[in-house]
PDB file of C-alpha atoms in Angstrom:
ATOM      1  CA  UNK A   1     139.649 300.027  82.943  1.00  0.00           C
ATOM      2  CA  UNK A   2     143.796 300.660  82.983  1.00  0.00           C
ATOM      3  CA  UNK A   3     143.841 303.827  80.601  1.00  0.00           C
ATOM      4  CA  UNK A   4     146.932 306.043  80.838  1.00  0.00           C
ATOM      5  CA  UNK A   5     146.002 308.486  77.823  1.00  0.00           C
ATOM      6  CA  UNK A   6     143.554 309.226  75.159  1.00  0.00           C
ATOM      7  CA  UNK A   7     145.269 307.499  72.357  1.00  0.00           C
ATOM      8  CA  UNK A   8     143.779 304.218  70.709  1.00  0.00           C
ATOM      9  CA  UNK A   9     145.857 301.804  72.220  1.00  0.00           C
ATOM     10  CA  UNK A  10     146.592 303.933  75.406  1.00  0.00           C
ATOM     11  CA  UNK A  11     144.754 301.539  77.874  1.00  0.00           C
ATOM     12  CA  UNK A  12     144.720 297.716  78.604  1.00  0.00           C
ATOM     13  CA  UNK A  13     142.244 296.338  76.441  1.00  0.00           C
ATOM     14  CA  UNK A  14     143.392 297.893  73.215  1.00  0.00           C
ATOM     15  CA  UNK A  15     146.943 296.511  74.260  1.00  0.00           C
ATOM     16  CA  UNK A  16     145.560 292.847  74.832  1.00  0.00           C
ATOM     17  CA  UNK A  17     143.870 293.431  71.563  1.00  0.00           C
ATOM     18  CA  UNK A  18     146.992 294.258  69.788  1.00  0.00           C
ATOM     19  CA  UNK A  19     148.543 290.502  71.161  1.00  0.00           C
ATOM     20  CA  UNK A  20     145.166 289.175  69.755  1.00  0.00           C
ATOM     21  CA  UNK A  21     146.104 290.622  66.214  1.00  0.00           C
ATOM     22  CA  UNK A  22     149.523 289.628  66.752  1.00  0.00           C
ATOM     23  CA  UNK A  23     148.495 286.052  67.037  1.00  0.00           C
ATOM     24  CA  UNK A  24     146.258 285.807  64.076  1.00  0.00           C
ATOM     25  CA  UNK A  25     147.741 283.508  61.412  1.00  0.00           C
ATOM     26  CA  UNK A  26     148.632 285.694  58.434  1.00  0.00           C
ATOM     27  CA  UNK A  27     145.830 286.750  56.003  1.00  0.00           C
ATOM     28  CA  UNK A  28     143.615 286.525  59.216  1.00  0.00           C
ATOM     29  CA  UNK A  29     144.745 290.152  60.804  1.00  0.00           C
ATOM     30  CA  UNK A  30     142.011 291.646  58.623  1.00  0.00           C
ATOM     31  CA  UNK A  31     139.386 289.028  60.243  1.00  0.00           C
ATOM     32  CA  UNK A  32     140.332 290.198  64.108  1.00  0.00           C
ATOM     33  CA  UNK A  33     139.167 293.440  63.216  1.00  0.00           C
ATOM     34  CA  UNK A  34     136.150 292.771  61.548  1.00  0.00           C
ATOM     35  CA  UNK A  35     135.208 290.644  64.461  1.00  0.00           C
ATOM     36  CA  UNK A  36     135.814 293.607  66.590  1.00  0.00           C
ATOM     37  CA  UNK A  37     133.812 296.035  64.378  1.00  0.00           C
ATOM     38  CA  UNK A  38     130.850 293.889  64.281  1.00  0.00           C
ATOM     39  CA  UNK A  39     130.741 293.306  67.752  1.00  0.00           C
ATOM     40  CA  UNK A  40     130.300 297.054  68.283  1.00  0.00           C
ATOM     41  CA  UNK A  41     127.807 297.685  65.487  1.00  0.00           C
ATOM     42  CA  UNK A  42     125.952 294.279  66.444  1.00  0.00           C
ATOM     43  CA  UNK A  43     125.008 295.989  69.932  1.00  0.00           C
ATOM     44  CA  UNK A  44     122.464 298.066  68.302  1.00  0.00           C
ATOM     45  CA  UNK A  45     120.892 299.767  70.798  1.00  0.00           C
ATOM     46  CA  UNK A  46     121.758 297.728  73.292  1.00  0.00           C
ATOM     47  CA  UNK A  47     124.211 299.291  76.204  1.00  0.00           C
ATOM     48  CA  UNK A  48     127.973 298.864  74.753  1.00  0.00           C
ATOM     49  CA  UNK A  49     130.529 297.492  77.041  1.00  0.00           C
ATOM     50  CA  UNK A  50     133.161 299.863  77.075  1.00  0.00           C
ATOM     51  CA  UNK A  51     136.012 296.610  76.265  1.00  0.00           C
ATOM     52  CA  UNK A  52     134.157 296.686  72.687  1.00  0.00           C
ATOM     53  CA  UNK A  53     134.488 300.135  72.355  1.00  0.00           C
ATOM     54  CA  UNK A  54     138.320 300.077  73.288  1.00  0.00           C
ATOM     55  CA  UNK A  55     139.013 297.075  70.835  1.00  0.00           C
ATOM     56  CA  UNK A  56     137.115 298.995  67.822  1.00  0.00           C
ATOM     57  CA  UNK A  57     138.801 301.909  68.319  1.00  0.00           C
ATOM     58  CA  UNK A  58     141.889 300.381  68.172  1.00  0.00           C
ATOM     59  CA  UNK A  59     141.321 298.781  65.873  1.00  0.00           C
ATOM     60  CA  UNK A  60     139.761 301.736  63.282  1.00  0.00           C
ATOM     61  CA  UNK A  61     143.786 303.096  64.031  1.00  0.00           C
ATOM     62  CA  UNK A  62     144.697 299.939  61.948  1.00  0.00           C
ATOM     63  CA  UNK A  63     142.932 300.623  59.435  1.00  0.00           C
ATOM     64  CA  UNK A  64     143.293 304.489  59.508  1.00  0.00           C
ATOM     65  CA  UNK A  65     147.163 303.845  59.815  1.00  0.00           C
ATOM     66  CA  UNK A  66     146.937 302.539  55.802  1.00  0.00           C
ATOM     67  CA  UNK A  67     144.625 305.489  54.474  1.00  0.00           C
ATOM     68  CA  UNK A  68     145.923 308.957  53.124  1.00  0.00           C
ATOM     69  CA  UNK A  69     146.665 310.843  56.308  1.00  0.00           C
ATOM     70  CA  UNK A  70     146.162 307.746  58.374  1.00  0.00           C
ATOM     71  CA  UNK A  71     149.314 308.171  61.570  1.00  0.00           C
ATOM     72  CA  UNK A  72     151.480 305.006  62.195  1.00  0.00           C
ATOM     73  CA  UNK A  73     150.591 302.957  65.412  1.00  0.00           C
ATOM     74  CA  UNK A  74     153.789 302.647  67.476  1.00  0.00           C
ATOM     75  CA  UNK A  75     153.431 302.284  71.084  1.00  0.00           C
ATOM     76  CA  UNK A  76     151.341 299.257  72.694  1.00  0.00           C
ATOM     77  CA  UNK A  77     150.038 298.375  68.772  1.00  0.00           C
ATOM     78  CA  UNK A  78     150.813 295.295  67.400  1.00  0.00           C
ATOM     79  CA  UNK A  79     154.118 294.339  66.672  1.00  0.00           C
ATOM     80  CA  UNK A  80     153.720 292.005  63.514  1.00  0.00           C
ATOM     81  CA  UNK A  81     152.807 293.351  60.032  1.00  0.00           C
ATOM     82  CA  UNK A  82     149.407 293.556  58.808  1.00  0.00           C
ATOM     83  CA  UNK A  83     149.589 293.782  55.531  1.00  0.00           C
ATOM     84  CA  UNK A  84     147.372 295.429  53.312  1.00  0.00           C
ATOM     85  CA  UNK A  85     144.463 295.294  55.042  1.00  0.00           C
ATOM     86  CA  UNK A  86     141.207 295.452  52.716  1.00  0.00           C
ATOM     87  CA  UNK A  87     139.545 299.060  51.936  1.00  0.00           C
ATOM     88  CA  UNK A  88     136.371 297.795  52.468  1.00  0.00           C
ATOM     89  CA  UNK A  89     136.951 297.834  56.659  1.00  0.00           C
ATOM     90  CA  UNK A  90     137.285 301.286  56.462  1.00  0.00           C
ATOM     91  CA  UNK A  91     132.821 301.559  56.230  1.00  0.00           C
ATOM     92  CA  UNK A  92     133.110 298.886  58.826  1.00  0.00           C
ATOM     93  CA  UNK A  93     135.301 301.226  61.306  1.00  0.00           C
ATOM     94  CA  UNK A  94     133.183 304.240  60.341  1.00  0.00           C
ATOM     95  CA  UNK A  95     130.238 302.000  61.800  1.00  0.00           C
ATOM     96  CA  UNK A  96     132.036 301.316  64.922  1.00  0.00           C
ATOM     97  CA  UNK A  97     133.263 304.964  65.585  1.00  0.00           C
ATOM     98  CA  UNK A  98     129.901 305.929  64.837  1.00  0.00           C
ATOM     99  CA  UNK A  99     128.076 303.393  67.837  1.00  0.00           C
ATOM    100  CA  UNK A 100     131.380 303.684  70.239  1.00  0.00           C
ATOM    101  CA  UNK A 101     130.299 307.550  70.185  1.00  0.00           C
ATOM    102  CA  UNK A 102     126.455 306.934  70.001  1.00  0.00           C
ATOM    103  CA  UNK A 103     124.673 306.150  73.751  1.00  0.00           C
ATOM    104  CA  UNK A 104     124.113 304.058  75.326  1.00  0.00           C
ATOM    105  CA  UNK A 105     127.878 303.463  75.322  1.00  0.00           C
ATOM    106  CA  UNK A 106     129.970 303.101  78.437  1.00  0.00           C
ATOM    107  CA  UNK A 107     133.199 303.856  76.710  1.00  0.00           C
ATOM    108  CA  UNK A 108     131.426 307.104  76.334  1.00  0.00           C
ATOM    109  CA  UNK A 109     129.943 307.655  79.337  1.00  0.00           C
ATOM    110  CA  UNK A 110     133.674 306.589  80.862  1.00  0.00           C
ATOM    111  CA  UNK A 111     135.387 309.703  79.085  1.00  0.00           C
ATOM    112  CA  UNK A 112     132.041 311.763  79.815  1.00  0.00           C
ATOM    113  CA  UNK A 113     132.541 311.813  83.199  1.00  0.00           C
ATOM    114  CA  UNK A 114     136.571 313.060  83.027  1.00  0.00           C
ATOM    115  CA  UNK A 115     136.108 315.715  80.693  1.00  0.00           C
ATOM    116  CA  UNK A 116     136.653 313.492  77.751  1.00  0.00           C
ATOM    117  CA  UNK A 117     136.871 315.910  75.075  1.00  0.00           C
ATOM    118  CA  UNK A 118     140.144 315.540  73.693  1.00  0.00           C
ATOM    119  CA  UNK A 119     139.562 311.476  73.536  1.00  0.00           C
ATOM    120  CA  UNK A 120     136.119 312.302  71.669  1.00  0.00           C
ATOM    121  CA  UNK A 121     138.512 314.727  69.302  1.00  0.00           C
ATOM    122  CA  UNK A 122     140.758 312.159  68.992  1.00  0.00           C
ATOM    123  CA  UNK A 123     137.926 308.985  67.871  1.00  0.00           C
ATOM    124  CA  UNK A 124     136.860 311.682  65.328  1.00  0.00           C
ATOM    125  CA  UNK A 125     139.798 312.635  63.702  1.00  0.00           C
ATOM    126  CA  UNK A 126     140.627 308.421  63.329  1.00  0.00           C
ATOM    127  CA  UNK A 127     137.254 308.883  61.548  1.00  0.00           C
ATOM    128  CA  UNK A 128     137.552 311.696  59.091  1.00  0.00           C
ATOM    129  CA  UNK A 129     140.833 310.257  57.592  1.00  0.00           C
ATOM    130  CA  UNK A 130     138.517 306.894  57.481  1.00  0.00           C
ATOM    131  CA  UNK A 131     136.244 308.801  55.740  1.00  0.00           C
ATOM    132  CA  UNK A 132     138.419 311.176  53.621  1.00  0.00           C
ATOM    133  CA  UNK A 133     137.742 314.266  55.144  1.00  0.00           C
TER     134      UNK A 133
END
């Protein structure tokens, strides 16, 4: 995994996922994240790859980036507009955070083994301003 930082879309994945946004047609932005939500929450218990983990965490910054509180994505994000994206993905990143941080979960176990503590402060934080908090 190419990760230079702790930010969402500070590693390769989360950048190819930005291109992936980029390319969806408009009024289909909001359906590239879902997809990537769902994949995350549709592991169950099941071990969860850490490229799923990346993608939904990036992709939570989206949607965090339009809530009260949420921080602007600027570097490696996507580069087209999103548009309102609808309040309902907000549960659906909530989900994500919740299995990307939940084991078995190699993204996890990744940042685990390098002292990943600021990362995990960073995945909850995208979370609470989800959330409200």
């Amino acid at each position: 995994m190419g990760t230079w930082d702790i930010g969402p879309f500070d590693n390769d994945t989360a950048a190819d996922f930005s291109y992936r946004v980029d390319e969806a047609g408009d009024g289909k932005k909001a359906d590239v994240l879902l997809a990537a939500f769902r994949e995350v929450t549709g592991a169950g218990e099941e071990y969860l790859d850490a490229d799923f983990g990346a993608e939904a965490i990036a992709a939570a910054a989206l949607v965090a980036a339009q809530c009260p509180g949420g921080e602007a994505v600027t570097s490696y994000g996507p580069k087209k507009p999103l548009g309102d994206l609808p309040v309902e993905l907000r549960a659906e990143a909530v989900a994500a955070l919740d299995r990307v941080l939940a084991e078995p979960s190699e993204l996890l176990e990744l940042w685990e083994e390098s002292d990943g503590e600021e990362w995990k402060a960073g995945v909850l934080k995208l979370r609470g301003v989800l959330t409200g908090a």
